[in-house]
mmCIF file of C-alpha atoms and ligand atoms in Angstrom:
data_model
loop_
_atom_site.group_PDB
_atom_site.id
_atom_site.type_symbol
_atom_site.label_atom_id
_atom_site.label_comp_id
_atom_site.label_asym_id
_atom_site.label_seq_id
_atom_site.Cartn_x
_atom_site.Cartn_y
_atom_site.Cartn_z
ATOM 1 C CA MET L 1 6.504 9.437 -21.564
ATOM 2 C CA SER L 2 8.039 7.414 -24.533
ATOM 3 C CA GLU L 3 5.517 5.632 -26.741
ATOM 4 C CA THR L 4 7.005 2.330 -26.298
ATOM 5 C CA LYS L 5 7.468 2.404 -22.336
ATOM 6 C CA ASN L 6 4.985 0.407 -20.331
ATOM 7 C CA ILE L 7 3.468 1.654 -17.271
ATOM 8 C CA MET L 8 4.825 -1.510 -15.673
ATOM 9 C CA ASP L 9 8.570 -0.358 -16.525
ATOM 10 C CA TYR L 10 8.245 2.837 -14.284
ATOM 11 C CA GLU L 11 9.262 2.474 -10.572
ATOM 12 C CA THR L 12 6.387 3.782 -8.256
ATOM 13 C CA VAL L 13 9.030 5.284 -6.057
ATOM 14 C CA ALA L 14 12.474 5.963 -6.385
ATOM 15 C CA LEU L 15 15.680 7.924 -5.102
ATOM 16 C CA ASP L 16 17.023 10.634 -7.637
ATOM 17 C CA GLU L 17 20.360 9.536 -8.638
ATOM 18 C CA ASN L 18 21.392 13.124 -9.367
ATOM 19 C CA GLY L 19 20.806 14.566 -5.982
ATOM 20 C CA PRO L 20 18.758 14.015 -2.766
ATOM 21 C CA ALA L 21 15.161 14.086 -4.214
ATOM 22 C CA VAL L 22 12.129 11.599 -3.661
ATOM 23 C CA VAL L 23 10.907 10.570 -7.268
ATOM 24 C CA ILE L 24 7.508 9.491 -7.821
ATOM 25 C CA LEU L 25 4.923 8.402 -10.656
ATOM 26 C CA ASP L 26 2.097 10.946 -10.085
ATOM 27 C CA GLN L 27 -0.785 8.293 -9.270
ATOM 28 C CA THR L 28 -3.135 10.961 -9.314
ATOM 29 C CA ARG L 29 -2.608 11.490 -13.452
ATOM 30 C CA LEU L 30 -2.961 7.859 -14.266
ATOM 31 C CA PRO L 31 -3.853 6.227 -16.854
ATOM 32 C CA GLY L 32 -4.398 9.711 -19.141
ATOM 33 C CA ARG L 33 -1.092 11.173 -18.010
ATOM 34 C CA THR L 34 2.807 9.659 -16.978
ATOM 35 C CA GLU L 35 4.304 12.212 -15.247
ATOM 36 C CA LEU L 36 7.304 11.698 -12.607
ATOM 37 C CA ILE L 37 7.437 14.362 -10.081
ATOM 38 C CA ARG L 38 10.407 15.106 -7.650
ATOM 39 C CA LEU L 39 9.997 16.106 -4.062
ATOM 40 C CA THR L 40 12.786 18.149 -1.928
ATOM 41 C CA THR L 41 10.927 19.406 0.553
ATOM 42 C CA ALA L 42 8.996 17.925 3.754
ATOM 43 C CA GLN L 43 5.858 20.031 2.463
ATOM 44 C CA GLN L 44 5.944 18.329 -1.238
ATOM 45 C CA ILE L 45 6.589 14.924 0.670
ATOM 46 C CA TRP L 46 3.534 15.413 3.050
ATOM 47 C CA GLU L 47 1.121 16.733 0.514
ATOM 48 C CA ALA L 48 2.251 13.796 -1.957
ATOM 49 C CA ILE L 49 0.915 11.185 0.470
ATOM 50 C CA TYR L 50 -1.914 13.083 1.655
ATOM 51 C CA LEU L 51 -3.264 13.759 -2.072
ATOM 52 C CA LEU L 52 -2.301 10.232 -3.011
ATOM 53 C CA LYS L 53 -0.167 10.959 -5.708
ATOM 54 C CA VAL L 54 1.981 8.233 -4.032
ATOM 55 C CA ARG L 55 -0.369 5.645 -2.317
ATOM 56 C CA GLY L 56 -1.057 2.072 -1.345
ATOM 57 C CA ALA L 57 0.240 1.364 2.111
ATOM 58 C CA PRO L 58 3.809 -0.245 1.134
ATOM 59 C CA ALA L 59 4.233 2.873 -1.426
ATOM 60 C CA ILE L 60 3.490 5.339 1.513
ATOM 61 C CA GLY L 61 6.255 3.680 3.699
ATOM 62 C CA VAL L 62 9.004 3.553 0.916
ATOM 63 C CA ALA L 63 7.991 7.278 -0.054
ATOM 64 C CA ALA L 64 8.633 8.193 3.643
ATOM 65 C CA ALA L 65 11.504 6.239 4.089
ATOM 66 C CA PHE L 66 13.247 7.919 1.036
ATOM 67 C CA GLY L 67 11.838 11.341 2.067
ATOM 68 C CA MET L 68 13.445 10.884 5.433
ATOM 69 C CA TYR L 69 16.649 10.329 3.694
ATOM 70 C CA VAL L 70 16.392 13.493 1.498
ATOM 71 C CA LEU L 71 15.635 15.535 4.504
ATOM 72 C CA SER L 72 18.601 14.382 6.425
ATOM 73 C CA GLU L 73 20.433 16.191 3.715
ATOM 74 C CA GLY L 74 18.936 19.474 4.302
ATOM 75 C CA ILE L 75 19.215 19.134 8.248
ATOM 76 C CA GLU L 76 22.709 21.672 8.487
ATOM 77 C CA THR L 77 24.298 20.693 11.518
ATOM 78 C CA GLU L 78 26.895 18.684 12.736
ATOM 79 C CA ASP L 79 25.393 18.359 16.280
ATOM 80 C CA TYR L 80 23.996 14.626 16.626
ATOM 81 C CA ASP L 81 21.223 16.478 19.281
ATOM 82 C CA VAL L 82 20.263 19.013 16.946
ATOM 83 C CA PHE L 83 20.029 16.672 14.305
ATOM 84 C CA LEU L 84 18.059 14.181 16.025
ATOM 85 C CA LYS L 85 15.596 16.957 17.348
ATOM 86 C CA GLU L 86 15.340 18.315 13.463
ATOM 87 C CA PHE L 87 14.850 14.709 12.306
ATOM 88 C CA GLN L 88 12.077 14.042 14.819
ATOM 89 C CA LYS L 89 10.139 17.130 13.645
ATOM 90 C CA GLN L 90 10.206 16.152 10.315
ATOM 91 C CA LYS L 91 9.478 12.594 11.176
ATOM 92 C CA GLU L 92 6.325 13.633 13.286
ATOM 93 C CA TYR L 93 5.358 15.537 10.380
ATOM 94 C CA LEU L 94 5.463 13.050 7.468
ATOM 95 C CA ASP L 95 3.600 10.729 9.784
ATOM 96 C CA SER L 96 0.298 12.931 10.216
ATOM 97 C CA ALA L 97 0.094 13.020 6.352
ATOM 98 C CA ARG L 98 -2.219 9.225 6.386
ATOM 99 C CA PRO L 99 -3.570 7.660 9.614
ATOM 100 C CA THR L 100 -4.736 4.391 8.545
ATOM 101 C CA ALA L 101 -1.993 2.579 6.772
ATOM 102 C CA VAL L 102 0.280 1.515 9.340
ATOM 103 C CA ASN L 103 3.172 1.357 7.127
ATOM 104 C CA LEU L 104 3.796 4.933 7.201
ATOM 105 C CA SER L 105 4.566 4.902 10.704
ATOM 106 C CA TRP L 106 6.598 1.745 10.722
ATOM 107 C CA ALA L 107 8.845 2.575 7.780
ATOM 108 C CA LEU L 108 9.382 6.230 9.676
ATOM 109 C CA LYS L 109 10.198 4.230 13.116
ATOM 110 C CA ARG L 110 12.843 2.204 11.155
ATOM 111 C CA MET L 111 14.543 5.507 9.886
ATOM 112 C CA GLU L 112 14.452 6.980 13.274
ATOM 113 C CA GLN L 113 15.869 3.843 15.153
ATOM 114 C CA VAL L 114 18.840 4.117 12.648
ATOM 115 C CA VAL L 115 19.488 7.573 14.104
ATOM 116 C CA LEU L 116 18.721 6.430 17.878
ATOM 117 C CA SER L 117 20.977 3.609 17.597
ATOM 118 C CA ASN L 118 23.861 5.367 15.934
ATOM 119 C CA ARG L 119 24.685 7.807 18.275
ATOM 120 C CA ASP L 120 28.449 7.372 17.837
ATOM 121 C CA LYS L 121 28.513 8.363 14.461
ATOM 122 C CA SER L 122 29.066 11.554 12.568
ATOM 123 C CA VAL L 123 25.840 13.391 10.598
ATOM 124 C CA GLU L 124 27.608 12.579 7.652
ATOM 125 C CA GLN L 125 27.425 8.911 8.414
ATOM 126 C CA LEU L 126 23.917 9.093 9.745
ATOM 127 C CA ARG L 127 23.096 10.443 6.232
ATOM 128 C CA SER L 128 24.538 7.580 4.601
ATOM 129 C CA LEU L 129 23.088 4.988 7.091
ATOM 130 C CA LEU L 130 19.705 6.559 6.516
ATOM 131 C CA ARG L 131 20.347 6.260 2.654
ATOM 132 C CA ARG L 132 20.837 2.436 3.070
ATOM 133 C CA GLU L 133 17.789 1.768 5.464
ATOM 134 C CA ALA L 134 15.622 3.541 2.795
ATOM 135 C CA ILE L 135 17.041 1.413 -0.192
ATOM 136 C CA ALA L 136 16.623 -1.733 2.113
ATOM 137 C CA ILE L 137 12.998 -0.719 3.106
ATOM 138 C CA LYS L 138 12.337 -0.705 -0.779
ATOM 139 C CA GLU L 139 14.287 -4.232 -1.706
ATOM 140 C CA GLU L 140 12.598 -6.051 1.068
ATOM 141 C CA ASP L 141 9.040 -4.533 -0.138
ATOM 142 C CA ILE L 142 9.687 -6.460 -3.627
ATOM 143 C CA ARG L 143 10.923 -10.142 -1.965
ATOM 144 C CA VAL L 144 7.990 -9.813 0.432
ATOM 145 C CA CYS L 145 5.601 -9.193 -2.442
ATOM 146 C CA ARG L 146 6.942 -11.795 -4.238
ATOM 147 C CA ALA L 147 6.694 -14.216 -1.315
ATOM 148 C CA ILE L 148 3.091 -13.300 -0.652
ATOM 149 C CA GLY L 149 2.889 -13.939 -4.418
ATOM 150 C CA GLU L 150 3.973 -17.639 -4.024
ATOM 151 C CA TYR L 151 1.608 -18.073 -1.102
ATOM 152 C CA GLY L 152 -1.198 -16.703 -2.603
ATOM 153 C CA LEU L 153 -0.742 -18.844 -5.851
ATOM 154 C CA THR L 154 -1.271 -21.903 -3.795
ATOM 155 C CA LEU L 155 -4.686 -20.912 -3.138
ATOM 156 C CA VAL L 156 -6.117 -20.810 -6.654
ATOM 157 C CA GLN L 157 -5.774 -22.531 -10.073
ATOM 158 C CA PRO L 158 -5.159 -21.780 -13.602
ATOM 159 C CA GLY L 159 -8.051 -20.500 -15.189
ATOM 160 C CA ASP L 160 -9.839 -19.002 -11.769
ATOM 161 C CA GLY L 161 -11.279 -16.013 -11.857
ATOM 162 C CA ILE L 162 -10.082 -13.580 -9.244
ATOM 163 C CA LEU L 163 -11.940 -10.387 -7.926
ATOM 164 C CA THR L 164 -10.010 -7.592 -6.030
ATOM 165 C CA HIS L 165 -10.803 -3.896 -4.911
ATOM 166 C CA CYS L 166 -9.001 -0.847 -5.192
ATOM 167 C CA ASN L 167 -5.308 -1.000 -6.244
ATOM 168 C CA ALA L 168 -3.114 -3.463 -4.361
ATOM 169 C CA GLY L 169 -0.866 -3.621 -7.241
ATOM 170 C CA GLN L 170 2.425 -2.778 -8.342
ATOM 171 C CA LEU L 171 1.509 0.865 -8.220
ATOM 172 C CA ALA L 172 1.101 0.582 -4.401
ATOM 173 C CA THR L 173 4.027 -1.362 -3.924
ATOM 174 C CA SER L 174 7.622 -1.657 -5.306
ATOM 175 C CA LYS L 175 6.886 -4.478 -7.636
ATOM 176 C CA TYR L 176 4.432 -7.187 -7.986
ATOM 177 C CA GLY L 177 1.504 -5.441 -5.565
ATOM 178 C CA THR L 178 0.364 -7.481 -3.012
ATOM 179 C CA ALA L 179 -3.161 -8.649 -4.115
ATOM 180 C CA THR L 180 -2.105 -8.588 -7.574
ATOM 181 C CA ALA L 181 1.151 -10.579 -6.844
ATOM 182 C CA PRO L 182 -0.244 -14.225 -7.227
ATOM 183 C CA ILE L 183 -1.832 -12.591 -10.327
ATOM 184 C CA TYR L 184 1.355 -11.661 -11.814
ATOM 185 C CA LEU L 185 3.230 -14.849 -10.397
ATOM 186 C CA GLY L 186 0.513 -16.988 -12.393
ATOM 187 C CA GLN L 187 0.840 -15.164 -15.463
ATOM 188 C CA GLU L 188 4.772 -16.164 -15.507
ATOM 189 C CA LYS L 189 3.789 -19.373 -15.158
ATOM 190 C CA GLY L 190 1.095 -19.461 -17.948
ATOM 191 C CA TYR L 191 -2.022 -19.548 -15.769
ATOM 192 C CA HIS L 192 -4.677 -17.751 -17.206
ATOM 193 C CA PHE L 193 -6.587 -15.777 -14.806
ATOM 194 C CA ARG L 194 -9.776 -13.805 -15.351
ATOM 195 C CA VAL L 195 -9.635 -10.814 -12.860
ATOM 196 C CA PHE L 196 -12.747 -8.448 -12.322
ATOM 197 C CA ALA L 197 -11.187 -5.119 -10.839
ATOM 198 C CA ASP L 198 -13.808 -3.265 -8.870
ATOM 199 C CA GLU L 199 -13.799 0.640 -10.124
ATOM 200 C CA THR L 200 -13.406 1.806 -6.315
ATOM 201 C CA ARG L 201 -15.403 4.699 -5.688
ATOM 202 C CA PRO L 202 -14.644 7.541 -4.807
ATOM 203 C CA LEU L 203 -10.832 7.656 -6.119
ATOM 204 C CA LEU L 204 -11.548 5.259 -8.775
ATOM 205 C CA GLN L 205 -8.287 3.455 -7.928
ATOM 206 C CA GLY L 206 -9.854 0.232 -9.448
ATOM 207 C CA ALA L 207 -10.352 1.662 -12.769
ATOM 208 C CA ARG L 208 -7.480 4.291 -13.114
ATOM 209 C CA LEU L 209 -4.729 2.154 -11.331
ATOM 210 C CA THR L 210 -5.804 -1.744 -11.240
ATOM 211 C CA ALA L 211 -7.456 -2.197 -14.451
ATOM 212 C CA TYR L 212 -4.577 0.204 -16.068
ATOM 213 C CA GLU L 213 -1.649 -2.060 -14.942
ATOM 214 C CA LEU L 214 -3.334 -5.409 -15.318
ATOM 215 C CA HIS L 215 -4.258 -4.614 -19.043
ATOM 216 C CA SER L 216 -0.982 -3.138 -19.570
ATOM 217 C CA ALA L 217 0.866 -6.232 -18.226
ATOM 218 C CA GLY L 218 -1.787 -8.567 -20.505
ATOM 219 C CA VAL L 219 -3.587 -9.849 -18.016
ATOM 220 C CA ASP L 220 -7.196 -10.671 -18.657
ATOM 221 C CA VAL L 221 -8.940 -7.980 -16.506
ATOM 222 C CA THR L 222 -12.630 -6.798 -16.645
ATOM 223 C CA LEU L 223 -13.536 -3.592 -14.962
ATOM 224 C CA ILE L 224 -16.835 -3.582 -12.619
ATOM 225 C CA CYS L 225 -18.282 -0.520 -10.907
ATOM 226 C CA ASP L 226 -18.466 -1.515 -7.178
ATOM 227 C CA ASN L 227 -22.178 -2.186 -7.013
ATOM 228 C CA MET L 228 -21.280 -5.295 -9.576
ATOM 229 C CA SER L 229 -19.458 -7.563 -7.254
ATOM 230 C CA ALA L 230 -22.823 -9.373 -6.270
ATOM 231 C CA MET L 231 -23.828 -10.245 -9.715
ATOM 232 C CA VAL L 232 -20.487 -11.477 -11.049
ATOM 233 C CA MET L 233 -20.250 -13.773 -7.563
ATOM 234 C CA LYS L 234 -23.656 -15.136 -8.481
ATOM 235 C CA ASN L 235 -22.860 -16.030 -11.897
ATOM 236 C CA GLY L 236 -20.107 -18.239 -10.421
ATOM 237 C CA TRP L 237 -17.317 -15.970 -12.260
ATOM 238 C CA VAL L 238 -15.266 -15.440 -9.170
ATOM 239 C CA ASN L 239 -13.415 -18.114 -7.590
ATOM 240 C CA ALA L 240 -11.271 -16.246 -5.007
ATOM 241 C CA VAL L 241 -10.890 -12.300 -3.870
ATOM 242 C CA PHE L 242 -7.336 -10.928 -2.989
ATOM 243 C CA VAL L 243 -7.275 -7.579 -1.778
ATOM 244 C CA GLY L 244 -4.785 -5.271 0.148
ATOM 245 C CA CYS L 245 -4.959 -3.811 3.321
ATOM 246 C CA ASP L 246 -3.914 -1.043 5.421
ATOM 247 C CA ARG L 247 -3.872 -2.436 8.742
ATOM 248 C CA VAL L 248 -4.597 -5.968 10.349
ATOM 249 C CA ALA L 249 -5.263 -5.863 14.006
ATOM 250 C CA ALA L 250 -4.119 -8.566 16.061
ATOM 251 C CA ASN L 251 -7.296 -10.181 15.969
ATOM 252 C CA GLY L 252 -7.698 -10.379 11.883
ATOM 253 C CA ASP L 253 -9.942 -7.387 11.642
ATOM 254 C CA THR L 254 -8.816 -5.608 8.584
ATOM 255 C CA ALA L 255 -8.928 -2.149 7.397
ATOM 256 C CA ASN L 256 -8.590 -1.606 3.617
ATOM 257 C CA LYS L 257 -10.213 0.527 0.906
ATOM 258 C CA ILE L 258 -13.670 1.481 1.662
ATOM 259 C CA GLY L 259 -15.912 -1.076 0.480
ATOM 260 C CA THR L 260 -13.981 -4.221 0.767
ATOM 261 C CA SER L 261 -16.279 -4.931 3.795
ATOM 262 C CA VAL L 262 -19.123 -5.148 1.515
ATOM 263 C CA VAL L 263 -17.131 -7.346 -1.165
ATOM 264 C CA ALA L 264 -16.479 -9.631 1.574
ATOM 265 C CA ALA L 265 -20.112 -9.898 3.051
ATOM 266 C CA VAL L 266 -21.495 -10.535 -0.473
ATOM 267 C CA ALA L 267 -18.438 -13.288 -0.994
ATOM 268 C CA LYS L 268 -19.804 -14.983 2.279
ATOM 269 C CA ARG L 269 -23.230 -15.184 0.691
ATOM 270 C CA TYR L 270 -21.921 -17.034 -2.375
ATOM 271 C CA ASN L 271 -19.033 -19.095 -0.832
ATOM 272 C CA VAL L 272 -16.182 -17.322 -2.397
ATOM 273 C CA PRO L 273 -12.814 -17.140 -0.072
ATOM 274 C CA VAL L 274 -11.657 -13.860 0.716
ATOM 275 C CA TYR L 275 -7.946 -13.597 1.191
ATOM 276 C CA ILE L 276 -5.966 -10.485 2.690
ATOM 277 C CA CYS L 277 -2.491 -9.717 1.140
ATOM 278 C CA ALA L 278 -0.562 -8.571 3.761
ATOM 279 C CA PRO L 279 2.647 -7.679 4.301
ATOM 280 C CA THR L 280 3.807 -7.861 7.742
ATOM 281 C CA SER L 281 4.524 -4.442 7.644
ATOM 282 C CA THR L 282 0.965 -4.150 7.641
ATOM 283 C CA ILE L 283 0.095 -6.402 10.543
ATOM 284 C CA ASP L 284 -0.333 -4.300 13.920
ATOM 285 C CA LEU L 285 -0.344 -6.446 16.693
ATOM 286 C CA GLU L 286 -0.485 -3.530 19.084
ATOM 287 C CA THR L 287 -4.137 -2.446 18.010
ATOM 288 C CA ALA L 288 -6.519 -5.659 19.310
ATOM 289 C CA THR L 289 -9.449 -5.107 17.085
ATOM 290 C CA GLY L 290 -10.545 -3.357 14.147
ATOM 291 C CA ALA L 291 -12.555 -1.394 16.660
ATOM 292 C CA GLU L 292 -9.571 0.557 17.508
ATOM 293 C CA ILE L 293 -8.346 1.357 13.860
ATOM 294 C CA HIS L 294 -8.486 4.993 13.128
ATOM 295 C CA ILE L 295 -10.210 5.505 9.579
ATOM 296 C CA GLU L 296 -8.977 8.595 7.466
ATOM 297 C CA GLN L 297 -12.057 10.957 6.782
ATOM 298 C CA ARG L 298 -11.431 12.571 3.637
ATOM 299 C CA PRO L 299 -13.286 15.918 2.008
ATOM 300 C CA ALA L 300 -16.509 15.675 0.812
ATOM 301 C CA GLU L 301 -15.672 16.791 -2.656
ATOM 302 C CA GLU L 302 -13.978 13.385 -3.620
ATOM 303 C CA VAL L 303 -17.551 11.986 -3.654
ATOM 304 C CA THR L 304 -19.668 15.055 -4.972
ATOM 305 C CA GLU L 305 -17.389 16.292 -7.670
ATOM 306 C CA MET L 306 -14.144 15.148 -8.528
ATOM 307 C CA TRP L 307 -14.094 13.567 -11.682
ATOM 308 C CA TYR L 308 -17.515 14.730 -12.772
ATOM 309 C CA ARG L 309 -17.485 17.485 -15.701
ATOM 310 C CA GLU L 310 -20.044 19.084 -13.350
ATOM 311 C CA ARG L 311 -21.249 18.728 -9.695
ATOM 312 C CA MET L 312 -23.110 15.516 -9.290
ATOM 313 C CA ALA L 313 -24.507 16.234 -5.707
ATOM 314 C CA PRO L 314 -26.827 19.209 -4.336
ATOM 315 C CA GLU L 315 -25.082 21.998 -2.895
ATOM 316 C CA GLY L 316 -24.795 21.912 0.590
ATOM 317 C CA VAL L 317 -25.571 18.211 0.943
ATOM 318 C CA LYS L 318 -24.048 16.266 3.858
ATOM 319 C CA VAL L 319 -21.278 13.493 2.764
ATOM 320 C CA PHE L 320 -19.651 10.635 4.776
ATOM 321 C CA ASN L 321 -16.541 9.891 3.061
ATOM 322 C CA PRO L 322 -14.447 7.461 4.977
ATOM 323 C CA ALA L 323 -11.657 6.305 3.058
ATOM 324 C CA PHE L 324 -11.366 2.647 4.754
ATOM 325 C CA ASP L 325 -13.402 -0.024 6.291
ATOM 326 C CA VAL L 326 -12.777 -2.692 8.743
ATOM 327 C CA THR L 327 -13.585 -5.982 7.499
ATOM 328 C CA ASP L 328 -14.442 -8.302 10.427
ATOM 329 C CA HIS L 329 -12.118 -11.277 10.729
ATOM 330 C CA ASP L 330 -14.885 -13.781 10.582
ATOM 331 C CA LEU L 331 -15.144 -13.069 6.799
ATOM 332 C CA ILE L 332 -11.881 -13.641 5.847
ATOM 333 C CA ALA L 333 -10.829 -16.965 4.630
ATOM 334 C CA GLY L 334 -6.634 -16.044 5.177
ATOM 335 C CA ILE L 335 -4.009 -13.366 5.565
ATOM 336 C CA VAL L 336 -1.583 -14.033 2.950
ATOM 337 C CA THR L 337 2.167 -12.727 4.391
ATOM 338 C CA GLU L 338 5.152 -13.262 3.222
ATOM 339 C CA TYR L 339 5.931 -15.975 6.045
ATOM 340 C CA GLY L 340 3.109 -18.107 5.320
ATOM 341 C CA ILE L 341 -0.940 -18.003 5.109
ATOM 342 C CA ALA L 342 -2.632 -16.977 8.578
ATOM 343 C CA ARG L 343 -5.812 -18.651 9.474
ATOM 344 C CA GLU L 344 -8.614 -18.269 12.172
ATOM 345 C CA PRO L 345 -8.176 -18.015 14.976
ATOM 346 C CA TYR L 346 -5.937 -15.059 13.894
ATOM 347 C CA THR L 347 -4.862 -13.704 17.227
ATOM 348 C CA GLU L 348 -2.689 -17.067 17.531
ATOM 349 C CA SER L 349 -1.999 -17.395 13.595
ATOM 350 C CA LEU L 350 -0.471 -13.923 13.099
ATOM 351 C CA ARG L 351 1.519 -14.283 16.553
ATOM 352 C CA GLU L 352 2.868 -17.745 14.738
ATOM 353 C CA ILE L 353 3.569 -15.451 11.536
ATOM 354 C CA PHE L 354 5.793 -13.406 13.655
ATOM 355 C CA ARG L 355 7.645 -15.981 15.334
ATOM 356 C CA LYS L 356 8.583 -17.185 11.961
ATOM 357 C CA LYS L 357 9.725 -13.624 10.834
ATOM 358 C CA GLN L 358 11.794 -13.441 14.210
ATOM 359 C CA GLU L 359 13.431 -16.719 13.524
ATOM 360 C CA ALA L 360 14.509 -16.216 9.668
ATOM 361 C CA GLN L 361 15.808 -12.786 10.781
ATOM 362 C CA ALA L 362 18.042 -14.535 13.494
ATOM 363 C CA SER L 363 19.189 -16.751 10.946
ATOM 364 C CA GLU L 364 20.326 -14.027 8.499
ATOM 365 C CA LEU L 365 22.504 -12.543 11.343
HETATM 366 O O1 MRU B 1 -6.385 5.428 -0.374
HETATM 367 P P1 MRU B 1 -5.277 4.220 -0.758
HETATM 368 O O2 MRU B 1 -5.445 4.587 -2.353
HETATM 369 O O3 MRU B 1 -4.001 4.664 -0.759
HETATM 370 O O4 MRU B 1 -5.725 2.974 -0.382
HETATM 371 C C1 MRU B 1 -5.078 1.552 -0.701
HETATM 372 C C2 MRU B 1 -5.795 0.236 -0.400
HETATM 373 O O5 MRU B 1 -6.601 0.602 0.298
HETATM 374 C C3 MRU B 1 -4.915 -0.523 -0.643
HETATM 375 O O6 MRU B 1 -5.853 -1.735 -0.506
HETATM 376 C C4 MRU B 1 -3.979 -0.960 0.558
HETATM 377 O O7 MRU B 1 -2.866 0.116 0.624
HETATM 378 C C5 MRU B 1 -2.958 -2.082 -0.024
HETATM 379 S S1 MRU B 1 -1.731 -1.298 -1.163
HETATM 380 C C6 MRU B 1 -0.807 -2.985 -1.397
#
């Protein structure tokens, strides 16, 4: 890493210009080391997603989309049916890397649709259309995050205290982040937010990533342990909570990083509004309620020994390590999307958001 380059100058996920490869910033190394890695095989891409080298719902979607383009370059056939079969096999494999963030299957379906709706094209043409679609998914992500930032900014005042959990920042997206987008846009306007970043056990995305990127960007950020949010809220230091999400159900129940529902329950106690920053790609109207969301379980070692110089739990102890929890919709003050802010009742307001999206897309054609 060049000494002068700021972490904010790096791309979370990119396509290698020198040949078919996905280039990611290895987030498991941050903040200590800034390493870019090239992914060229399905197994490398799968592992990068599973091991959280690339993570955050939108970034996973972009990585999977670039991944499918890269893998399509390696499918050696001129026959459409053979190409489709192999493409779908690789797609299913990548889709199995992480179950909760809907953006993964959303982006993979979009890529598959390119192949399915261009049966008349040559394999060479299909590859070039896939490349174009993956780039479009990334560019959309930037526009969507900025729009979420603009809507989110209407919910806070200059000087406000904002608490966030996990990392729904630039490192989790292509730019701006979702939960951090109002913070970065506020900074552009000279607002002086005071941000509290939960460290986010067990994988420390808040400490390693959110505190790092906000601090590097010059935002006033204070790192707290997860069990301190009640105290900072009780002290009156927090005016709003902004968090990201991995899947929003049709009724507004929201899966996000484990611990989010605790923050929301505490925020309710202290009358602090909780806003979920959600690209429509993370809203899953086919999932009726949070009870239907598949919550990823992760290895016990993440809790017992990872990050510690020596193991910090007795050998053989039972460990429960869900990566996400569901915040009930009645704890959520609003869901901030790129098409506006949805409020209770979410079953209606989220459908209205999708109606706006359809209208916007129709007028673009
Ligand atoms: O396990 P992670 O680090 O991928 O979890 C990430 C989160 O929970 C984020 O809040 C969510 O994906 C939104 S990122 C804009």
